[in-house]
PDB file of C-alpha atoms in Angstrom:
ATOM      1  CA  MET A   2      -0.003  -0.004  -0.067  1.00 69.00           C
ATOM      2  CA  THR A   3       1.400   3.392  -0.985  1.00 77.00           C
ATOM      3  CA  ALA A   4       2.483   5.416   1.974  1.00 89.00           C
ATOM      4  CA  PHE A   5       1.891   9.108   2.648  1.00 95.00           C
ATOM      5  CA  ASP A   6       5.001  11.373   2.851  1.00 96.00           C
ATOM      6  CA  PRO A   7       5.792  11.744   6.633  1.00 96.00           C
ATOM      7  CA  GLU A   8       5.328  15.525   6.599  1.00 96.00           C
ATOM      8  CA  LEU A   9       2.068  15.252   4.723  1.00 96.00           C
ATOM      9  CA  ALA A  10       0.841  12.436   6.995  1.00 95.00           C
ATOM     10  CA  GLU A  11       1.416  14.618   9.968  1.00 95.00           C
ATOM     11  CA  ALA A  12      -0.604  17.468   8.493  1.00 94.00           C
ATOM     12  CA  LEU A  13      -3.578  15.094   8.054  1.00 91.00           C
ATOM     13  CA  LYS A  14      -3.762  14.541  11.784  1.00 89.00           C
ATOM     14  CA  GLY A  15      -4.841  18.026  12.416  1.00 78.00           C
ATOM     15  CA  LEU A  16      -7.721  18.030   9.986  1.00 81.00           C
ATOM     16  CA  PRO A  17     -11.242  18.062  11.444  1.00 76.00           C
ATOM     17  CA  SER A  18     -13.350  15.017  10.657  1.00 77.00           C
ATOM     18  CA  GLY A  19     -16.788  15.587   9.288  1.00 78.00           C
ATOM     19  CA  PRO A  20     -19.729  13.683   7.776  1.00 87.00           C
ATOM     20  CA  PRO A  21     -19.412  11.908   4.479  1.00 92.00           C
ATOM     21  CA  LEU A  22     -20.316  14.114   1.517  1.00 94.00           C
ATOM     22  CA  SER A  23     -24.036  13.651   0.637  1.00 95.00           C
ATOM     23  CA  ALA A  24     -27.166  15.632  -0.271  1.00 95.00           C
ATOM     24  CA  GLU A  25     -27.855  16.019   3.443  1.00 96.00           C
ATOM     25  CA  SER A  26     -24.487  17.179   4.474  1.00 96.00           C
ATOM     26  CA  LEU A  27     -23.839  19.400   1.511  1.00 97.00           C
ATOM     27  CA  PRO A  28     -25.481  22.635   2.725  1.00 97.00           C
ATOM     28  CA  GLY A  29     -23.503  22.557   6.023  1.00 96.00           C
ATOM     29  CA  MET A  30     -20.268  21.789   4.213  1.00 95.00           C
ATOM     30  CA  ARG A  31     -20.825  24.666   1.781  1.00 97.00           C
ATOM     31  CA  GLN A  32     -21.378  27.049   4.670  1.00 96.00           C
ATOM     32  CA  ALA A  33     -18.332  25.859   6.506  1.00 94.00           C
ATOM     33  CA  MET A  34     -16.114  26.238   3.522  1.00 94.00           C
ATOM     34  CA  ALA A  35     -17.420  29.672   2.670  1.00 95.00           C
ATOM     35  CA  GLU A  36     -16.670  30.827   6.274  1.00 95.00           C
ATOM     36  CA  MET A  37     -13.112  29.479   5.954  1.00 94.00           C
ATOM     37  CA  ASN A  38     -12.325  31.340   2.637  1.00 96.00           C
ATOM     38  CA  LEU A  39     -10.421  34.665   2.821  1.00 96.00           C
ATOM     39  CA  SER A  40     -11.842  37.872   1.370  1.00 96.00           C
ATOM     40  CA  CYS A  41      -9.875  39.689  -1.219  1.00 96.00           C
ATOM     41  CA  ALA A  42      -8.683  42.276   1.326  1.00 96.00           C
ATOM     42  CA  GLU A  43      -7.498  39.562   3.611  1.00 97.00           C
ATOM     43  CA  ALA A  44      -5.705  37.625   0.882  1.00 96.00           C
ATOM     44  CA  ILE A  45      -4.057  40.724  -0.587  1.00 97.00           C
ATOM     45  CA  GLY A  46      -3.080  42.289   2.621  1.00 96.00           C
ATOM     46  CA  ASP A  47      -0.505  45.181   2.082  1.00 95.00           C
ATOM     47  CA  ARG A  48       0.544  43.963  -1.469  1.00 96.00           C
ATOM     48  CA  ASP A  49       0.200  46.659  -4.165  1.00 95.00           C
ATOM     49  CA  LEU A  50      -2.658  44.900  -5.903  1.00 97.00           C
ATOM     50  CA  VAL A  51      -6.175  45.948  -6.771  1.00 97.00           C
ATOM     51  CA  TRP A  52      -9.309  43.917  -6.967  1.00 97.00           C
ATOM     52  CA  GLU A  53     -12.929  44.275  -8.124  1.00 97.00           C
ATOM     53  CA  ASP A  54     -16.031  42.134  -8.715  1.00 98.00           C
ATOM     54  CA  ARG A  55     -17.633  42.115 -12.166  1.00 98.00           C
ATOM     55  CA  THR A  56     -20.800  40.491 -13.608  1.00 98.00           C
ATOM     56  CA  VAL A  57     -20.609  38.941 -17.083  1.00 97.00           C
ATOM     57  CA  PRO A  58     -23.347  40.699 -19.050  1.00 96.00           C
ATOM     58  CA  GLY A  59     -26.374  38.579 -19.925  1.00 94.00           C
ATOM     59  CA  THR A  60     -25.327  35.617 -17.727  1.00 95.00           C
ATOM     60  CA  GLY A  61     -25.308  36.520 -14.056  1.00 94.00           C
ATOM     61  CA  VAL A  62     -21.799  35.006 -13.733  1.00 97.00           C
ATOM     62  CA  VAL A  63     -19.763  36.841 -11.251  1.00 98.00           C
ATOM     63  CA  VAL A  64     -16.031  37.040 -11.415  1.00 98.00           C
ATOM     64  CA  THR A  65     -13.341  38.712  -9.270  1.00 98.00           C
ATOM     65  CA  VAL A  66     -10.379  40.437 -10.879  1.00 98.00           C
ATOM     66  CA  VAL A  67      -7.067  40.698  -9.015  1.00 98.00           C
ATOM     67  CA  LYS A  68      -4.215  42.449 -10.663  1.00 98.00           C
ATOM     68  CA  PRO A  69      -1.149  44.689 -10.159  1.00 97.00           C
ATOM     69  CA  ARG A  70      -1.954  48.363  -9.949  1.00 94.00           C
ATOM     70  CA  GLY A  71      -1.791  49.868 -13.456  1.00 93.00           C
ATOM     71  CA  ALA A  72      -1.309  46.603 -15.223  1.00 93.00           C
ATOM     72  CA  GLN A  73      -0.754  46.901 -18.962  1.00 95.00           C
ATOM     73  CA  GLY A  74       0.238  44.153 -21.278  1.00 96.00           C
ATOM     74  CA  ALA A  75       0.558  41.651 -18.422  1.00 98.00           C
ATOM     75  CA  PRO A  76       0.047  37.884 -18.772  1.00 98.00           C
ATOM     76  CA  GLY A  77      -3.386  36.608 -17.858  1.00 98.00           C
ATOM     77  CA  PHE A  78      -4.519  33.825 -15.584  1.00 98.00           C
ATOM     78  CA  TYR A  79      -8.156  32.539 -15.419  1.00 98.00           C
ATOM     79  CA  ASN A  80      -8.776  30.556 -12.340  1.00 98.00           C
ATOM     80  CA  ILE A  81     -11.514  27.964 -11.776  1.00 98.00           C
ATOM     81  CA  HIS A  82     -11.970  26.756  -8.202  1.00 98.00           C
ATOM     82  CA  GLY A  83     -12.360  23.172  -7.057  1.00 98.00           C
ATOM     83  CA  GLY A  84     -14.841  21.418  -4.732  1.00 97.00           C
ATOM     84  CA  GLY A  85     -15.882  18.278  -6.503  1.00 98.00           C
ATOM     85  CA  MET A  86     -18.356  20.110  -8.761  1.00 98.00           C
ATOM     86  CA  VAL A  87     -20.609  20.639  -5.674  1.00 98.00           C
ATOM     87  CA  LEU A  88     -18.677  22.880  -3.248  1.00 98.00           C
ATOM     88  CA  ASP A  89     -16.849  26.117  -2.689  1.00 97.00           C
ATOM     89  CA  ASP A  90     -16.742  29.464  -4.479  1.00 97.00           C
ATOM     90  CA  ARG A  91     -14.460  31.885  -6.323  1.00 97.00           C
ATOM     91  CA  PHE A  92     -12.645  32.959  -3.210  1.00 97.00           C
ATOM     92  CA  ALA A  93     -11.360  29.495  -2.468  1.00 96.00           C
ATOM     93  CA  ASP A  94      -8.042  29.858  -4.406  1.00 96.00           C
ATOM     94  CA  LEU A  95      -7.354  33.460  -3.434  1.00 97.00           C
ATOM     95  CA  PRO A  96      -4.164  32.713  -1.508  1.00 95.00           C
ATOM     96  CA  ARG A  97      -2.664  30.728  -4.401  1.00 95.00           C
ATOM     97  CA  MET A  98      -3.895  33.187  -7.004  1.00 97.00           C
ATOM     98  CA  VAL A  99      -2.720  36.263  -5.245  1.00 97.00           C
ATOM     99  CA  ALA A 100       0.803  34.694  -4.982  1.00 96.00           C
ATOM    100  CA  LEU A 101       0.778  34.122  -8.709  1.00 97.00           C
ATOM    101  CA  VAL A 102      -0.298  37.671  -9.343  1.00 98.00           C
ATOM    102  CA  GLU A 103       2.508  38.984  -7.117  1.00 97.00           C
ATOM    103  CA  GLU A 104       5.174  36.690  -8.590  1.00 97.00           C
ATOM    104  CA  PHE A 105       4.252  36.862 -12.321  1.00 97.00           C
ATOM    105  CA  GLY A 106       2.319  40.118 -12.657  1.00 97.00           C
ATOM    106  CA  PHE A 107      -0.770  38.253 -13.802  1.00 98.00           C
ATOM    107  CA  VAL A 108      -4.027  39.919 -14.328  1.00 98.00           C
ATOM    108  CA  ALA A 109      -6.038  37.164 -12.766  1.00 98.00           C
ATOM    109  CA  VAL A 110      -9.855  36.459 -12.882  1.00 98.00           C
ATOM    110  CA  THR A 111     -11.538  33.835 -10.642  1.00 98.00           C
ATOM    111  CA  VAL A 112     -15.038  32.756 -11.559  1.00 98.00           C
ATOM    112  CA  ASP A 113     -18.123  31.775  -9.562  1.00 98.00           C
ATOM    113  CA  TYR A 114     -19.808  28.965 -11.417  1.00 98.00           C
ATOM    114  CA  ARG A 115     -23.192  27.397 -10.608  1.00 98.00           C
ATOM    115  CA  LEU A 116     -22.787  24.202  -8.573  1.00 98.00           C
ATOM    116  CA  ALA A 117     -24.282  20.719  -9.023  1.00 98.00           C
ATOM    117  CA  PRO A 118     -26.540  19.008  -8.086  1.00 98.00           C
ATOM    118  CA  GLU A 119     -28.805  22.094  -8.366  1.00 98.00           C
ATOM    119  CA  HIS A 120     -27.163  23.023 -11.619  1.00 98.00           C
ATOM    120  CA  PRO A 121     -25.853  19.931 -13.510  1.00 98.00           C
ATOM    121  CA  HIS A 122     -23.850  19.868 -16.753  1.00 98.00           C
ATOM    122  CA  PRO A 123     -23.496  21.967 -18.803  1.00 98.00           C
ATOM    123  CA  ALA A 124     -24.213  24.800 -16.380  1.00 98.00           C
ATOM    124  CA  PRO A 125     -20.828  24.911 -14.521  1.00 98.00           C
ATOM    125  CA  LEU A 126     -18.929  24.486 -17.756  1.00 98.00           C
ATOM    126  CA  GLU A 127     -20.884  27.112 -19.619  1.00 98.00           C
ATOM    127  CA  ASP A 128     -20.459  29.609 -16.702  1.00 98.00           C
ATOM    128  CA  CYS A 129     -16.685  29.049 -16.760  1.00 98.00           C
ATOM    129  CA  TYR A 130     -16.583  29.492 -20.530  1.00 98.00           C
ATOM    130  CA  ALA A 131     -18.699  32.676 -20.359  1.00 98.00           C
ATOM    131  CA  GLY A 132     -16.289  34.051 -17.724  1.00 98.00           C
ATOM    132  CA  LEU A 133     -13.291  33.225 -19.951  1.00 98.00           C
ATOM    133  CA  THR A 134     -14.746  34.802 -23.065  1.00 98.00           C
ATOM    134  CA  TRP A 135     -15.626  37.911 -21.099  1.00 98.00           C
ATOM    135  CA  MET A 136     -12.024  38.125 -19.845  1.00 98.00           C
ATOM    136  CA  VAL A 137     -10.622  37.972 -23.398  1.00 98.00           C
ATOM    137  CA  GLU A 138     -13.109  40.456 -24.778  1.00 98.00           C
ATOM    138  CA  ASN A 139     -12.160  42.874 -22.061  1.00 98.00           C
ATOM    139  CA  ALA A 140      -8.351  42.256 -22.267  1.00 98.00           C
ATOM    140  CA  ALA A 141      -7.457  45.931 -23.125  1.00 98.00           C
ATOM    141  CA  GLU A 142      -9.507  47.344 -20.259  1.00 97.00           C
ATOM    142  CA  LEU A 143      -8.189  44.756 -17.745  1.00 98.00           C
ATOM    143  CA  GLY A 144      -4.625  45.415 -18.873  1.00 98.00           C
ATOM    144  CA  PHE A 145      -3.377  41.998 -20.035  1.00 98.00           C
ATOM    145  CA  ASP A 146      -2.178  40.332 -23.278  1.00 98.00           C
ATOM    146  CA  PRO A 147      -4.749  37.751 -24.449  1.00 98.00           C
ATOM    147  CA  ALA A 148      -1.972  35.897 -26.316  1.00 97.00           C
ATOM    148  CA  ARG A 149      -0.510  35.126 -22.953  1.00 98.00           C
ATOM    149  CA  LEU A 150      -3.608  33.747 -21.160  1.00 98.00           C
ATOM    150  CA  ILE A 151      -3.369  30.565 -19.025  1.00 98.00           C
ATOM    151  CA  VAL A 152      -6.396  28.723 -17.613  1.00 98.00           C
ATOM    152  CA  GLY A 153      -6.028  26.662 -14.445  1.00 98.00           C
ATOM    153  CA  GLY A 154      -7.430  25.244 -11.363  1.00 98.00           C
ATOM    154  CA  GLY A 155      -7.297  22.300  -8.969  1.00 98.00           C
ATOM    155  CA  SER A 156      -9.514  19.222  -8.611  1.00 98.00           C
ATOM    156  CA  ALA A 157     -12.876  20.032 -10.146  1.00 98.00           C
ATOM    157  CA  GLY A 158     -11.409  23.308 -11.276  1.00 98.00           C
ATOM    158  CA  GLY A 159      -8.704  21.396 -13.109  1.00 98.00           C
ATOM    159  CA  GLY A 160     -11.332  19.197 -14.732  1.00 98.00           C
ATOM    160  CA  LEU A 161     -13.318  22.292 -15.797  1.00 98.00           C
ATOM    161  CA  SER A 162     -10.170  23.913 -17.043  1.00 98.00           C
ATOM    162  CA  ALA A 163      -9.462  20.963 -19.228  1.00 98.00           C
ATOM    163  CA  GLY A 164     -13.130  21.017 -20.361  1.00 98.00           C
ATOM    164  CA  ILE A 165     -13.026  24.684 -21.415  1.00 98.00           C
ATOM    165  CA  ALA A 166      -9.823  24.121 -23.261  1.00 98.00           C
ATOM    166  CA  LEU A 167     -11.559  21.541 -25.381  1.00 98.00           C
ATOM    167  CA  LEU A 168     -14.612  23.778 -25.672  1.00 98.00           C
ATOM    168  CA  ALA A 169     -12.559  26.847 -26.722  1.00 98.00           C
ATOM    169  CA  ARG A 170     -10.773  24.637 -29.385  1.00 98.00           C
ATOM    170  CA  ASP A 171     -14.052  23.303 -30.850  1.00 98.00           C
ATOM    171  CA  ARG A 172     -15.971  26.568 -30.696  1.00 98.00           C
ATOM    172  CA  GLY A 173     -13.072  28.614 -32.179  1.00 97.00           C
ATOM    173  CA  GLY A 174     -13.009  30.553 -28.952  1.00 96.00           C
ATOM    174  CA  PRO A 175     -10.158  32.122 -27.028  1.00 96.00           C
ATOM    175  CA  ALA A 176      -6.696  30.822 -27.868  1.00 96.00           C
ATOM    176  CA  LEU A 177      -5.093  29.686 -24.613  1.00 98.00           C
ATOM    177  CA  ALA A 178      -1.349  29.764 -24.006  1.00 98.00           C
ATOM    178  CA  GLY A 179      -1.596  26.944 -21.536  1.00 98.00           C
ATOM    179  CA  GLN A 180      -3.673  24.893 -19.053  1.00 98.00           C
ATOM    180  CA  LEU A 181      -2.491  24.445 -15.517  1.00 98.00           C
ATOM    181  CA  LEU A 182      -4.260  21.230 -14.318  1.00 98.00           C
ATOM    182  CA  LEU A 183      -3.636  20.551 -10.642  1.00 98.00           C
ATOM    183  CA  CYS A 184      -4.906  17.056  -9.548  1.00 98.00           C
ATOM    184  CA  PRO A 185      -7.759  17.476 -12.139  1.00 98.00           C
ATOM    185  CA  MET A 186     -11.001  15.533 -11.731  1.00 98.00           C
ATOM    186  CA  ILE A 187     -11.519  14.233 -15.309  1.00 98.00           C
ATOM    187  CA  ASP A 188     -12.801  10.666 -15.318  1.00 98.00           C
ATOM    188  CA  SER A 189     -16.316   9.856 -14.011  1.00 98.00           C
ATOM    189  CA  SER A 190     -15.766   6.086 -14.261  1.00 97.00           C
ATOM    190  CA  ASN A 191     -14.179   6.114 -10.782  1.00 96.00           C
ATOM    191  CA  ASP A 192     -12.819   2.671 -11.122  1.00 95.00           C
ATOM    192  CA  SER A 193      -9.006   2.986 -11.604  1.00 97.00           C
ATOM    193  CA  ALA A 194      -6.530   1.224  -9.405  1.00 96.00           C
ATOM    194  CA  SER A 195      -5.785   4.482  -7.487  1.00 97.00           C
ATOM    195  CA  THR A 196      -9.514   5.108  -6.744  1.00 96.00           C
ATOM    196  CA  VAL A 197      -9.604   1.603  -5.153  1.00 96.00           C
ATOM    197  CA  GLU A 198      -6.365   2.075  -3.223  1.00 95.00           C
ATOM    198  CA  PHE A 199      -7.295   5.444  -1.852  1.00 95.00           C
ATOM    199  CA  ALA A 200     -11.096   4.968  -1.515  1.00 93.00           C
ATOM    200  CA  GLU A 201     -10.972   5.843   2.075  1.00 91.00           C
ATOM    201  CA  ARG A 202      -7.630   7.459   2.580  1.00 91.00           C
ATOM    202  CA  GLY A 203      -6.532  11.143   2.215  1.00 90.00           C
ATOM    203  CA  VAL A 204      -8.988  13.957   1.992  1.00 91.00           C
ATOM    204  CA  TRP A 205     -11.066  13.060  -1.098  1.00 95.00           C
ATOM    205  CA  GLY A 206     -12.179   9.502  -1.543  1.00 95.00           C
ATOM    206  CA  ARG A 207     -14.005   7.248  -3.869  1.00 96.00           C
ATOM    207  CA  GLU A 208     -17.487   7.844  -2.290  1.00 96.00           C
ATOM    208  CA  ALA A 209     -17.184  11.616  -2.408  1.00 96.00           C
ATOM    209  CA  ASN A 210     -15.858  11.408  -5.983  1.00 98.00           C
ATOM    210  CA  GLU A 211     -18.916   9.347  -7.052  1.00 97.00           C
ATOM    211  CA  PHE A 212     -21.306  11.767  -5.404  1.00 97.00           C
ATOM    212  CA  GLY A 213     -19.600  14.766  -7.201  1.00 98.00           C
ATOM    213  CA  TRP A 214     -19.878  13.071 -10.621  1.00 98.00           C
ATOM    214  CA  ARG A 215     -23.394  11.783 -10.070  1.00 98.00           C
ATOM    215  CA  SER A 216     -24.401  15.324  -9.059  1.00 98.00           C
ATOM    216  CA  LEU A 217     -22.838  16.872 -12.117  1.00 98.00           C
ATOM    217  CA  LEU A 218     -23.848  14.400 -14.831  1.00 98.00           C
ATOM    218  CA  LYS A 219     -27.252  13.129 -13.761  1.00 95.00           C
ATOM    219  CA  GLY A 220     -26.981  10.415 -16.424  1.00 93.00           C
ATOM    220  CA  GLN A 221     -25.513  12.619 -19.113  1.00 91.00           C
ATOM    221  CA  THR A 222     -22.196  12.107 -20.908  1.00 89.00           C
ATOM    222  CA  SER A 223     -19.983  14.698 -22.577  1.00 97.00           C
ATOM    223  CA  PRO A 224     -16.238  14.894 -23.245  1.00 97.00           C
ATOM    224  CA  TYR A 225     -16.467  18.559 -22.112  1.00 98.00           C
ATOM    225  CA  ALA A 226     -17.695  17.499 -18.717  1.00 98.00           C
ATOM    226  CA  VAL A 227     -15.547  14.331 -18.530  1.00 98.00           C
ATOM    227  CA  PRO A 228     -12.299  15.233 -20.472  1.00 98.00           C
ATOM    228  CA  ALA A 229     -10.890  11.721 -20.042  1.00 98.00           C
ATOM    229  CA  THR A 230     -13.584  10.535 -22.574  1.00 98.00           C
ATOM    230  CA  ALA A 231     -12.551  13.035 -25.288  1.00 98.00           C
ATOM    231  CA  THR A 232     -11.400  11.045 -28.313  1.00 97.00           C
ATOM    232  CA  ASP A 233      -9.431  13.908 -30.015  1.00 98.00           C
ATOM    233  CA  LEU A 234      -6.942  15.858 -27.906  1.00 98.00           C
ATOM    234  CA  ALA A 235      -4.999  17.363 -30.820  1.00 98.00           C
ATOM    235  CA  GLY A 236      -4.699  21.064 -30.995  1.00 98.00           C
ATOM    236  CA  LEU A 237      -5.045  21.742 -27.324  1.00 98.00           C
ATOM    237  CA  PRO A 238      -2.824  24.318 -25.463  1.00 98.00           C
ATOM    238  CA  PRO A 239       0.313  23.065 -23.612  1.00 98.00           C
ATOM    239  CA  ALA A 240      -0.568  21.410 -20.416  1.00 98.00           C
ATOM    240  CA  PHE A 241       0.942  21.092 -16.918  1.00 99.00           C
ATOM    241  CA  ILE A 242      -0.480  18.270 -14.955  1.00 98.00           C
ATOM    242  CA  GLU A 243       0.272  17.677 -11.274  1.00 98.00           C
ATOM    243  CA  VAL A 244      -1.028  14.938  -9.142  1.00 98.00           C
ATOM    244  CA  GLY A 245      -0.198  13.040  -5.926  1.00 98.00           C
ATOM    245  CA  ALA A 246       0.978   9.490  -6.127  1.00 97.00           C
ATOM    246  CA  ALA A 247      -1.313   8.707  -3.200  1.00 97.00           C
ATOM    247  CA  GLU A 248      -4.670   9.963  -4.336  1.00 97.00           C
ATOM    248  CA  VAL A 249      -7.712   8.807  -6.250  1.00 97.00           C
ATOM    249  CA  PHE A 250      -6.925  10.960  -9.405  1.00 98.00           C
ATOM    250  CA  ARG A 251      -3.459   9.650  -9.974  1.00 98.00           C
ATOM    251  CA  ASP A 252      -4.149   7.095 -12.571  1.00 98.00           C
ATOM    252  CA  GLU A 253      -6.691   9.111 -14.736  1.00 98.00           C
ATOM    253  CA  ASP A 254      -4.331  12.136 -14.620  1.00 98.00           C
ATOM    254  CA  VAL A 255      -1.305  10.182 -15.689  1.00 98.00           C
ATOM    255  CA  ASP A 256      -3.315   8.500 -18.594  1.00 98.00           C
ATOM    256  CA  TYR A 257      -4.581  12.028 -19.691  1.00 98.00           C
ATOM    257  CA  ALA A 258      -0.931  13.229 -19.831  1.00 98.00           C
ATOM    258  CA  ARG A 259      -0.111  10.137 -21.857  1.00 98.00           C
ATOM    259  CA  ARG A 260      -2.842  10.742 -24.320  1.00 98.00           C
ATOM    260  CA  LEU A 261      -1.929  14.429 -24.664  1.00 98.00           C
ATOM    261  CA  TRP A 262       1.617  13.444 -25.566  1.00 98.00           C
ATOM    262  CA  LEU A 263       0.270  11.043 -28.180  1.00 98.00           C
ATOM    263  CA  ALA A 264      -1.895  13.800 -29.605  1.00 98.00           C
ATOM    264  CA  GLY A 265       1.228  16.060 -29.983  1.00 98.00           C
ATOM    265  CA  VAL A 266       0.307  18.447 -27.114  1.00 98.00           C
ATOM    266  CA  PRO A 267       3.377  19.699 -25.150  1.00 98.00           C
ATOM    267  CA  THR A 268       2.623  18.363 -21.699  1.00 98.00           C
ATOM    268  CA  GLU A 269       4.523  18.352 -18.462  1.00 98.00           C
ATOM    269  CA  LEU A 270       3.577  15.802 -15.842  1.00 98.00           C
ATOM    270  CA  HIS A 271       4.560  15.711 -12.109  1.00 98.00           C
ATOM    271  CA  VAL A 272       3.478  12.902  -9.824  1.00 98.00           C
ATOM    272  CA  TRP A 273       4.513  13.679  -6.282  1.00 98.00           C
ATOM    273  CA  ALA A 274       5.484  10.645  -4.216  1.00 97.00           C
ATOM    274  CA  GLY A 275       3.554  10.254  -1.014  1.00 97.00           C
ATOM    275  CA  ALA A 276       1.271  13.180  -1.793  1.00 97.00           C
ATOM    276  CA  TYR A 277      -2.525  13.076  -1.304  1.00 97.00           C
ATOM    277  CA  HIS A 278      -5.229  15.273  -2.881  1.00 97.00           C
ATOM    278  CA  GLY A 279      -4.694  18.859  -2.058  1.00 95.00           C
ATOM    279  CA  PHE A 280      -1.454  18.362  -0.264  1.00 96.00           C
ATOM    280  CA  ASP A 281      -0.168  21.928  -0.960  1.00 96.00           C
ATOM    281  CA  ARG A 282      -3.041  23.444   0.924  1.00 93.00           C
ATOM    282  CA  PHE A 283      -2.890  21.112   4.018  1.00 93.00           C
ATOM    283  CA  ALA A 284       0.841  21.101   4.270  1.00 95.00           C
ATOM    284  CA  PRO A 285       2.087  24.375   2.722  1.00 95.00           C
ATOM    285  CA  ASP A 286       5.384  24.304   4.432  1.00 96.00           C
ATOM    286  CA  SER A 287       6.375  20.746   3.506  1.00 97.00           C
ATOM    287  CA  GLU A 288       9.336  19.844   1.288  1.00 98.00           C
ATOM    288  CA  VAL A 289       6.896  18.240  -1.286  1.00 98.00           C
ATOM    289  CA  THR A 290       4.843  21.399  -1.508  1.00 98.00           C
ATOM    290  CA  ARG A 291       7.939  23.581  -1.957  1.00 98.00           C
ATOM    291  CA  ALA A 292       9.058  21.342  -4.866  1.00 98.00           C
ATOM    292  CA  ALA A 293       5.562  21.357  -6.411  1.00 98.00           C
ATOM    293  CA  LEU A 294       5.371  25.158  -6.281  1.00 98.00           C
ATOM    294  CA  ALA A 295       8.783  25.460  -7.829  1.00 98.00           C
ATOM    295  CA  ALA A 296       7.826  23.129 -10.742  1.00 98.00           C
ATOM    296  CA  ARG A 297       4.611  25.097 -11.288  1.00 98.00           C
ATOM    297  CA  ALA A 298       6.455  28.398 -11.310  1.00 98.00           C
ATOM    298  CA  SER A 299       9.039  27.068 -13.745  1.00 98.00           C
ATOM    299  CA  TRP A 300       6.398  25.863 -16.182  1.00 98.00           C
ATOM    300  CA  LEU A 301       4.512  29.223 -15.832  1.00 98.00           C
ATOM    301  CA  ARG A 302       7.640  31.236 -16.561  1.00 98.00           C
ATOM    302  CA  ARG A 303       8.497  29.141 -19.660  1.00 98.00           C
ATOM    303  CA  THR A 304       4.939  29.187 -20.999  1.00 98.00           C
ATOM    304  CA  ILE A 305       4.540  32.944 -20.673  1.00 97.00           C
ATOM    305  CA  ARG A 306       7.897  33.510 -22.311  1.00 93.00           C
ATOM    306  CA  GLY A 307       7.031  31.204 -25.116  1.00 85.00           C
ATOM    307  CA  ALA A 308       3.570  32.593 -25.895  1.00 78.00           C
TER     308      ALA A 308
END
């Protein structure tokens, strides 16, 4: 049985235990997560950054823009939050996003998409796509170069990022410079060896994964919702895929990277030994997290430079 990295295992001990993810527990879990998320003011602190909320016309989709003061011609980053398709909001990734804005000068946009099960596919995907197209259409006002726009997110946000990369290609939409897929949730079959091995270990197990997919799909099937089922991956933007060796998404993410390579898509894959789902959030000071952040930063620098 794959062991957790000792530092990461220690961090797990401090996590509060809660009820299994279900229709009954969902409202309480949403409330608890919303209360834990930082506001923009809290996440930014004394950094010389500005932020504002905007609504995408005609959709009701709300986004938050975070950028350096006076940004012009900056690279762009479009963030999609995680939460298993059923949890969390656009503020969930603020600490990570603010750090990227500070380090790379990104004009960053984070999107609130409608959540399943109240809003199944295609609602979350279409909300994310609407926010992306709004960002590109307003590039001059926002102060970034649309030729250097990267989409990214973790878990469900990684899956939705992969989905809108496919959608943008097929609709002739925004041309993305890259897709940053952190432990992306991309395969609804939920039957790989890693989903069995880590069914009840770590912070996101097989039962929760099944609930998330069932809530999103409700009997539907679509490669935009489930990118692992896409038969044609050619022509997608360069990808960075990161996953823990000790989590349910390991096998589906490794296989997606392999298929991207076969399709001729420049792809960088990192599988972190002993790492469980979301390790960088739960153990931010660990050696594994430091290595993962350095790898992400290296890819972002190279991708921005090459766009």
